[in-house]
PDB file of C-alpha atoms in Angstrom:
ATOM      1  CA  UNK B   1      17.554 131.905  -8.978  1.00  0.00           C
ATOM      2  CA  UNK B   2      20.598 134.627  -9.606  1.00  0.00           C
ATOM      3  CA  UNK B   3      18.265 137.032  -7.382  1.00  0.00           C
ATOM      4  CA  UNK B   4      18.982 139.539 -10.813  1.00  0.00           C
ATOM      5  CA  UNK B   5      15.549 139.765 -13.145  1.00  0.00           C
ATOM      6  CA  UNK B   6      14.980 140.561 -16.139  1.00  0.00           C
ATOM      7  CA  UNK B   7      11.815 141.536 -18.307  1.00  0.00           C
ATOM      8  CA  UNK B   8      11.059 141.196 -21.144  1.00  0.00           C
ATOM      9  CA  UNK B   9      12.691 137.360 -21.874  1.00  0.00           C
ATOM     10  CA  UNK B  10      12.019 137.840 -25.587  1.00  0.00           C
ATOM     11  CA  UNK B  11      11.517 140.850 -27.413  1.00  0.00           C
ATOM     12  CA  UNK B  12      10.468 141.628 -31.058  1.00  0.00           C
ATOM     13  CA  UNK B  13      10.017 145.234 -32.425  1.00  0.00           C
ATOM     14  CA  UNK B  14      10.189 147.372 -35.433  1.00  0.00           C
ATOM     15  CA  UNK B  15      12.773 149.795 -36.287  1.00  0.00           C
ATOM     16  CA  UNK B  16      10.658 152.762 -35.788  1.00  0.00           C
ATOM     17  CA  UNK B  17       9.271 151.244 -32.088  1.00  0.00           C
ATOM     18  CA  UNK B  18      10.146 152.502 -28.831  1.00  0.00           C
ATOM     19  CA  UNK B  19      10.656 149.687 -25.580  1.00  0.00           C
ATOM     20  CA  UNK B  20      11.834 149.276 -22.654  1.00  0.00           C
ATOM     21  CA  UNK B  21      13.855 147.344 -20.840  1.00  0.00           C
ATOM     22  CA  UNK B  22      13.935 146.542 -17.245  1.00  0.00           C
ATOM     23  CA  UNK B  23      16.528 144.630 -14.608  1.00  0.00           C
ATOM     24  CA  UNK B  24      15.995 144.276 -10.724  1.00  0.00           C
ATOM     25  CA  UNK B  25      18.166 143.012  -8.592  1.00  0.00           C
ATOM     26  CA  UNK B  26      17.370 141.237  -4.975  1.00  0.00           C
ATOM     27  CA  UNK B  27      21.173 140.912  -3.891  1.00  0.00           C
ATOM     28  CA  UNK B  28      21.523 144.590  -2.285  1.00  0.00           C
ATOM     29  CA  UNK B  29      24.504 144.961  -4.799  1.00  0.00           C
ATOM     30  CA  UNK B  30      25.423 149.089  -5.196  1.00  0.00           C
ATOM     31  CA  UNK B  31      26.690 148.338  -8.972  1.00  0.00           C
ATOM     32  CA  UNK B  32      24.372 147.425 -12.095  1.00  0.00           C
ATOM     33  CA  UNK B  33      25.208 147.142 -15.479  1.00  0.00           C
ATOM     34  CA  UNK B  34      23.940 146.184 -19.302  1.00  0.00           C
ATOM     35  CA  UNK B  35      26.183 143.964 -21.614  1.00  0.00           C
ATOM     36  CA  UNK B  36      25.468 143.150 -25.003  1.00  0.00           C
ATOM     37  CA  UNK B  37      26.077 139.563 -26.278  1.00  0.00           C
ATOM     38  CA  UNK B  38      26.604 138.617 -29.876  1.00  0.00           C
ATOM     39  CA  UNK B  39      26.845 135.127 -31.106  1.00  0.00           C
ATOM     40  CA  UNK B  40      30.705 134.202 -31.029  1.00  0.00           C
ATOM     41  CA  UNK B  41      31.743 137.773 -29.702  1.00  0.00           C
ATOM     42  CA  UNK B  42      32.934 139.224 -26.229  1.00  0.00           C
ATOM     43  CA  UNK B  43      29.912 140.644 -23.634  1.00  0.00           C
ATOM     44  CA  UNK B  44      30.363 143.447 -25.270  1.00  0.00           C
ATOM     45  CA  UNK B  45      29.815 146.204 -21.928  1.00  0.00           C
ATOM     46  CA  UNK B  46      27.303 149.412 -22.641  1.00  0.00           C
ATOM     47  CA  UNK B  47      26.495 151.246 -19.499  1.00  0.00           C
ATOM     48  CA  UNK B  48      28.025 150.867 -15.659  1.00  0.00           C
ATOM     49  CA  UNK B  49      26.118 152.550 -12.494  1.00  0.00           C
ATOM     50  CA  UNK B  50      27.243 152.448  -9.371  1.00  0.00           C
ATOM     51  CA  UNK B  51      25.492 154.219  -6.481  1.00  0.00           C
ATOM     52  CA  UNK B  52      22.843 155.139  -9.309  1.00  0.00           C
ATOM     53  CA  UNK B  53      25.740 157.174 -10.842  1.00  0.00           C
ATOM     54  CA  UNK B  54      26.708 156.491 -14.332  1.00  0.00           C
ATOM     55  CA  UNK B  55      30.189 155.979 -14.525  1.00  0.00           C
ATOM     56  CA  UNK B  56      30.650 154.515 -17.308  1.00  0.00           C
ATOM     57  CA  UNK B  57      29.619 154.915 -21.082  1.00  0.00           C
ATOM     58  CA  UNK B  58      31.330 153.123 -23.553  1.00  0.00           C
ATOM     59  CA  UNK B  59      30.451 154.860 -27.139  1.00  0.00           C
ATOM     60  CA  UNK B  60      27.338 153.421 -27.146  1.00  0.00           C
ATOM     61  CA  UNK B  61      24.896 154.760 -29.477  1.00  0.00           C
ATOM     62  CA  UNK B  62      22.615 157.686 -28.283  1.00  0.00           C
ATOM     63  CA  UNK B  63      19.136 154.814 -29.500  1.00  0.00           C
ATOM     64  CA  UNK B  64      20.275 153.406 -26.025  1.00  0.00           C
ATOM     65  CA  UNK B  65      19.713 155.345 -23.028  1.00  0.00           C
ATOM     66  CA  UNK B  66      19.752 153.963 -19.643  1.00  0.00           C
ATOM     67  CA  UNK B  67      18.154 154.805 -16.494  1.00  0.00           C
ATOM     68  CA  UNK B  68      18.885 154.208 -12.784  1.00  0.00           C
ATOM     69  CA  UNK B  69      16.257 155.096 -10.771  1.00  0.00           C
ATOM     70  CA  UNK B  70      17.922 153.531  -7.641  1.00  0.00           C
ATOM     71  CA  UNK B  71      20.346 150.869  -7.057  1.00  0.00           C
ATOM     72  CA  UNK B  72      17.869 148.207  -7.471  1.00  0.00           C
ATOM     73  CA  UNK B  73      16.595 148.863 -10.870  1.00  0.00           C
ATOM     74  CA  UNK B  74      17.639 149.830 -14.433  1.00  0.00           C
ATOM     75  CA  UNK B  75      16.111 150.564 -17.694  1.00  0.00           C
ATOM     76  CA  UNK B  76      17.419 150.285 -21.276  1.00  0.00           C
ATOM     77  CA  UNK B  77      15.446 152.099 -23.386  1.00  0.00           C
ATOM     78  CA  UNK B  78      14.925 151.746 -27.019  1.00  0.00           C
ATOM     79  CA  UNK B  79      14.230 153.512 -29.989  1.00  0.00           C
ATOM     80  CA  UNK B  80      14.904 153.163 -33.652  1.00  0.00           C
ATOM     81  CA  UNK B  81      17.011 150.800 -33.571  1.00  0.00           C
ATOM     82  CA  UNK B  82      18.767 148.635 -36.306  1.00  0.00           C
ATOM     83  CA  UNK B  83      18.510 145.498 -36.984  1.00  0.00           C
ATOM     84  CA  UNK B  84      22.219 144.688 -36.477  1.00  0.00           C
ATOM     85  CA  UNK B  85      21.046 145.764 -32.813  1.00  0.00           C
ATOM     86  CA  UNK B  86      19.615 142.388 -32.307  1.00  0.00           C
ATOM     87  CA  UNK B  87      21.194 140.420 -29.779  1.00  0.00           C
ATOM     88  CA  UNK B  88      21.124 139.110 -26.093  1.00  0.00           C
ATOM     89  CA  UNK B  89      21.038 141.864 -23.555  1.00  0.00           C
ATOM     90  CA  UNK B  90      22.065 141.211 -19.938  1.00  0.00           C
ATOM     91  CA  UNK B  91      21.928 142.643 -16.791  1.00  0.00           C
ATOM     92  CA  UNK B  92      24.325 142.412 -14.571  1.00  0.00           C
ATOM     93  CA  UNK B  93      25.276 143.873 -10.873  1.00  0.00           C
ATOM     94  CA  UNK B  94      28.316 143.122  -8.244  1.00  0.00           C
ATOM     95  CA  UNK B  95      28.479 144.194  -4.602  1.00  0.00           C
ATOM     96  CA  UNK B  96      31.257 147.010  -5.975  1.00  0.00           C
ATOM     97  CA  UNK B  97      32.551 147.988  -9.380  1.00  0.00           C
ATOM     98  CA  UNK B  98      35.312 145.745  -9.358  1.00  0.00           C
ATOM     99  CA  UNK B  99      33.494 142.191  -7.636  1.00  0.00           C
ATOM    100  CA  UNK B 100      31.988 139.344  -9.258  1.00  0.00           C
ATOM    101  CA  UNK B 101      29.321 140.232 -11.557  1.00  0.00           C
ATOM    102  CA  UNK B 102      25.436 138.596 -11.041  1.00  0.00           C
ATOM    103  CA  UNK B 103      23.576 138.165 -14.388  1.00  0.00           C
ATOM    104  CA  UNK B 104      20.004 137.871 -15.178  1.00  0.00           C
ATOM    105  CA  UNK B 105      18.954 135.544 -17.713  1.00  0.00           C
ATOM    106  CA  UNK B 106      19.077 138.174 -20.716  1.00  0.00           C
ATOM    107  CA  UNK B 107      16.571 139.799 -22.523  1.00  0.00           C
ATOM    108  CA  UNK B 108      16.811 137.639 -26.475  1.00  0.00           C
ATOM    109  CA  UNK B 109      16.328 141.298 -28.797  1.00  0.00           C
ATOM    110  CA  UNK B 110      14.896 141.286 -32.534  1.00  0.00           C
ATOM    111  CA  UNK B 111      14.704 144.095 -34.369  1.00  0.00           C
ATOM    112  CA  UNK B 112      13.029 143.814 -37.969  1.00  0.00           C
TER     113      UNK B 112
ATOM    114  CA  UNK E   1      45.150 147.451 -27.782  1.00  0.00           C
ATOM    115  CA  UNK E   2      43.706 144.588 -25.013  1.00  0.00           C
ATOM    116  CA  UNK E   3      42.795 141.482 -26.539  1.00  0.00           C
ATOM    117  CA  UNK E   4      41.679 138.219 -24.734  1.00  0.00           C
ATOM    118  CA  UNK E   5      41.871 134.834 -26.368  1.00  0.00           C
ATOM    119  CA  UNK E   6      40.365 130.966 -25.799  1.00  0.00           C
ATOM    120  CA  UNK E   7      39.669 128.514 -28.171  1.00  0.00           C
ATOM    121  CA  UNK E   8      36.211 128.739 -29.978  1.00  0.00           C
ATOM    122  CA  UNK E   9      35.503 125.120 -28.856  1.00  0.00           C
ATOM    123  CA  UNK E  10      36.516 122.396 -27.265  1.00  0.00           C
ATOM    124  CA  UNK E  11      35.328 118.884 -26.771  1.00  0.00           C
ATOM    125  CA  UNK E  12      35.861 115.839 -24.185  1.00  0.00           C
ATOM    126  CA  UNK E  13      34.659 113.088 -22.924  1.00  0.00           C
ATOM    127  CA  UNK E  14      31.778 111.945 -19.828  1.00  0.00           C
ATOM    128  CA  UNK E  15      34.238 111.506 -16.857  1.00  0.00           C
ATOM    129  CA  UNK E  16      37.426 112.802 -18.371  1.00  0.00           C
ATOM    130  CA  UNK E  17      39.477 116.159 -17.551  1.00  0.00           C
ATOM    131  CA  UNK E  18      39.806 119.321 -19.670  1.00  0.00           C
ATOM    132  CA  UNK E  19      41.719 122.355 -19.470  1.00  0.00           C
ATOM    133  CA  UNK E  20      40.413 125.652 -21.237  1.00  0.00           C
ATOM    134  CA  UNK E  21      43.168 128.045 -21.763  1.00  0.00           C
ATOM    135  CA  UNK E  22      43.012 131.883 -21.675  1.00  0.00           C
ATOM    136  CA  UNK E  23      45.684 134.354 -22.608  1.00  0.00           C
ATOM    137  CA  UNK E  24      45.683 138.094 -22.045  1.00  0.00           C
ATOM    138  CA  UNK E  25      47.152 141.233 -23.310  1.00  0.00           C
ATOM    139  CA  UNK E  26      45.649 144.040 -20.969  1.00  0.00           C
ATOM    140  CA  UNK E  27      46.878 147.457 -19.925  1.00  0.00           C
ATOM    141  CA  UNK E  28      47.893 146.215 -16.605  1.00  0.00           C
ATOM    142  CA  UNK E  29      45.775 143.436 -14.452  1.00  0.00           C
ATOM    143  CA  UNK E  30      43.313 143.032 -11.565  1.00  0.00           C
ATOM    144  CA  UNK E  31      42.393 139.908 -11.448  1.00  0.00           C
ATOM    145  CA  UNK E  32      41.114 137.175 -13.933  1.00  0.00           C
ATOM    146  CA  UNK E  33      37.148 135.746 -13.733  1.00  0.00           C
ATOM    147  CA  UNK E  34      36.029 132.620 -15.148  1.00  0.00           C
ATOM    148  CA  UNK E  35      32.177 132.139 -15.464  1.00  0.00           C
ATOM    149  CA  UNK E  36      30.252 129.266 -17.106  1.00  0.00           C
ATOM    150  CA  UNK E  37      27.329 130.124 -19.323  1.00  0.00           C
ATOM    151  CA  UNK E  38      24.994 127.372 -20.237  1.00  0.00           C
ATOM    152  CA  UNK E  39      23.005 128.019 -23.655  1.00  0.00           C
ATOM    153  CA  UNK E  40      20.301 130.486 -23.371  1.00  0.00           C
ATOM    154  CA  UNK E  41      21.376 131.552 -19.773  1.00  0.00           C
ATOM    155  CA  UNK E  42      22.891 133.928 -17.423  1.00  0.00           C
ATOM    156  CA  UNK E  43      26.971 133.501 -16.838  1.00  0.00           C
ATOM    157  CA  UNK E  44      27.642 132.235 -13.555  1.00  0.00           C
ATOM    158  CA  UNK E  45      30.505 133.599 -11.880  1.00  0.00           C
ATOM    159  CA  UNK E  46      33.354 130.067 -11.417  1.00  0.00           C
ATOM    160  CA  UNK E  47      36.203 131.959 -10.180  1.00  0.00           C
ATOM    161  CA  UNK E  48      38.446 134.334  -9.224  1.00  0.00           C
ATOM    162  CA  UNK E  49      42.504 134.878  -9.488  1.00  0.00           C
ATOM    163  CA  UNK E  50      44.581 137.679  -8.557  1.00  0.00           C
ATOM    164  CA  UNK E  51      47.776 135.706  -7.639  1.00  0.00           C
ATOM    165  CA  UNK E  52      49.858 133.213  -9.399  1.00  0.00           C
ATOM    166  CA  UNK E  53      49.328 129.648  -8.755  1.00  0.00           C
ATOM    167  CA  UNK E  54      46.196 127.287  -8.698  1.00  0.00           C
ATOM    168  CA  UNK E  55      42.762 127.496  -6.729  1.00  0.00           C
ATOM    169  CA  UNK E  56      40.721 124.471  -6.263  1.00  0.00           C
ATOM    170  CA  UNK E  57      36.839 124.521  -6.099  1.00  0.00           C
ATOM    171  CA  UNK E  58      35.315 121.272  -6.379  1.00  0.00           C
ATOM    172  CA  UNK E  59      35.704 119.883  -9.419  1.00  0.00           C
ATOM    173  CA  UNK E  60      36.607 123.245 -11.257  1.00  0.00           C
ATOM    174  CA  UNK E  61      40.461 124.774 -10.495  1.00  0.00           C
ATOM    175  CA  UNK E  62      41.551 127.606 -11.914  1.00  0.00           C
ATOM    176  CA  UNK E  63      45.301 128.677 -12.435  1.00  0.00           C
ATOM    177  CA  UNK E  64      46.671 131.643 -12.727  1.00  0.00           C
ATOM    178  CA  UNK E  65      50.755 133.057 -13.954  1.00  0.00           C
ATOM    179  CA  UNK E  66      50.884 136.830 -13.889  1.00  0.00           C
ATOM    180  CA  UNK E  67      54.145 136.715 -15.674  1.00  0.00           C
ATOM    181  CA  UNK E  68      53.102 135.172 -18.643  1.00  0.00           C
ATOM    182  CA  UNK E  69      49.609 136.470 -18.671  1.00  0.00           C
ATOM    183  CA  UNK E  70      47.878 133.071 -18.781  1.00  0.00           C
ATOM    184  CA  UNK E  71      45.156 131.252 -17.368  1.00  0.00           C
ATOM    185  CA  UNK E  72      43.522 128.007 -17.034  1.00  0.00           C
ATOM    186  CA  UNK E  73      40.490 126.016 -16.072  1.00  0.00           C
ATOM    187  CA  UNK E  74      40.614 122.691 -15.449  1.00  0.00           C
ATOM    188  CA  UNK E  75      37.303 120.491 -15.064  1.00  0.00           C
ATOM    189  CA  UNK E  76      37.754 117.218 -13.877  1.00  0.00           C
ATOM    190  CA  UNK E  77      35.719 113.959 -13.666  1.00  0.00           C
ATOM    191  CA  UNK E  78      33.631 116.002 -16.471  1.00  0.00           C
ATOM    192  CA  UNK E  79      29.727 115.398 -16.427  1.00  0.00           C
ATOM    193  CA  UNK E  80      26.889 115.999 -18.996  1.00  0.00           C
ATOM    194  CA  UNK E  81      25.864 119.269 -17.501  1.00  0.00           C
ATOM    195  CA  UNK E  82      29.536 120.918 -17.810  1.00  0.00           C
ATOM    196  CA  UNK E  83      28.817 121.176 -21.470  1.00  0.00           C
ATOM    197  CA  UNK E  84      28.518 125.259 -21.531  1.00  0.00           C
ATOM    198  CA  UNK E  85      30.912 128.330 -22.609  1.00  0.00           C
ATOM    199  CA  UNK E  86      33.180 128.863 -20.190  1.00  0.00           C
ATOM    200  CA  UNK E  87      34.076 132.890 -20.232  1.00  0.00           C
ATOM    201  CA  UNK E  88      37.805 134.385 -19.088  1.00  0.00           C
ATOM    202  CA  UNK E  89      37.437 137.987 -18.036  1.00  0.00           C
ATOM    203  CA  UNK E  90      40.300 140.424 -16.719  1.00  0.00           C
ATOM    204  CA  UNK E  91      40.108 143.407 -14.731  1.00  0.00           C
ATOM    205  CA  UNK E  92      42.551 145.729 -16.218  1.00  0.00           C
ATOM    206  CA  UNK E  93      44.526 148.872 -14.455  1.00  0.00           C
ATOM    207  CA  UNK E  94      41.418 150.697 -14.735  1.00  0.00           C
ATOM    208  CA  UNK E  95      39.381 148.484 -13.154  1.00  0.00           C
ATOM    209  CA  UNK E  96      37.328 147.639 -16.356  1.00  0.00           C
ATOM    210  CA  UNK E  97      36.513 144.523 -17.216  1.00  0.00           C
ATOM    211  CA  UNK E  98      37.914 142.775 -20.704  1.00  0.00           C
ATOM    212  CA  UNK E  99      36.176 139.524 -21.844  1.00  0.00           C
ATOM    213  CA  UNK E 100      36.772 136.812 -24.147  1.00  0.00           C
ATOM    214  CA  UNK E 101      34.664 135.456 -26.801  1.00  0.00           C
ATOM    215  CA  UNK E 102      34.378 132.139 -24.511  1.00  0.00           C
ATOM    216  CA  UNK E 103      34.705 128.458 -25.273  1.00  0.00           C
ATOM    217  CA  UNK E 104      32.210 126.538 -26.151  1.00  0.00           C
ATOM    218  CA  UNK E 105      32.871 122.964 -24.580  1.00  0.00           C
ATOM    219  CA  UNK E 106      30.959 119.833 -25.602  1.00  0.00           C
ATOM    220  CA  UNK E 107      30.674 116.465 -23.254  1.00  0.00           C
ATOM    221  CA  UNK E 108      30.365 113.308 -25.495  1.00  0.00           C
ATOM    222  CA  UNK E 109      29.414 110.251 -23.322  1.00  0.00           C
TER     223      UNK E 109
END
């Protein structure tokens, strides 16, 4: 138990679909982020919030857009995506920006 | 640009010691994270290094040399269950964090 959740585990959709996805953390932490993972490539980092402030975006495509409601939870959400958009996408948060990072176990992303 | 580099994989042996190496090429340096990631799981955070020299956690140690922008873990009296990637992350001068592609590391018995 990381005390960082993640749902869906598994996710399969179509490119013209719209989903969500949805990380809570247990830990209190103020940071939360999203990471994509590629076989045999570097957690690739998407979106950073800390204090429900996004802080950082790096050049991710607009068919992701996150959401922070408060520093508990965060959303990815999804829509038309591509199919070199499937992957592993984690969820991640850290008492501050620059701590040890928590993961949840990953949400496993098809898209046909 | 910042570039992080391991070995793709490594393998050893039930009860042996390994040492995964990282090197790093960042725009400045915060610190250095090592986190083990067992197949179709979450990374769990191993370590942290900010200053040179070696810290000792149980089995796991992790070394660090500023200078020469180099890393280590070192697993000792290896078991079944260490088989995992093993991750080396730095925190560069802006306080993001660079990763490596991680190194796959298989236990034989």
């Amino acid at each position: 138990e990381t005390g960082v959740t993640q749902t869906p585990r598994h996710l399969v959709m179509g490119m013209t679909n719209k989903k969500s996805l949805k990380c809570e953390q247990h830990l209190g932490h103020n940071a939360m982020y999203w990471y994509k993972q590629s076989a045999k490539k570097p957690l690739e980092l998407m979106f950073v919030y800390s204090l429900e402030e996004r802080v950082e975006n790096n050049s991710v495509p607009s068919r992701f857009s996150p959401e922070c409601p408060n520093s508990s939870h965060l959303f990815l959400h999804l829509h038309t995506l591509q199919p070199e958009d499937s992957a592993l996408y984690l969820c991640a948060s850290s008492r501050g920006e620059y701590n040890e990072q928590f993961f949840g176990p990953g949400t496993r992303l098809t898209v046909l | 640009g910042q570039n992080i580099d391991q070995p793709t994989e490594m393998t050893a042996t039930e009860g042996a010691i390994v040492q995964i190496n990282c090197t790093y090429q960042t725009s400045g340096f915060n610190g250095l994270f090592w986190y083990q990631q067992h197949a179709g799981e979450a990374p769990t955070f191993l370590s942290y290094n900010v200053l040179d020299g070696l810290e000792e956690k149980g089995r796991f140690s992790s070394f660090l040399s500023r200078s020469k922008g180099y890393s280590y873990l070192l697993l000792k009296e290896l078991q079944m269950k260490d088989s995992a990637s093993y991750l080396c992350a730095v925190l560069d001068s802006n306080y993001q964090l660079i990763w490596g592609a991680g190194t796959k590391l298989i236990i034989k018995p």
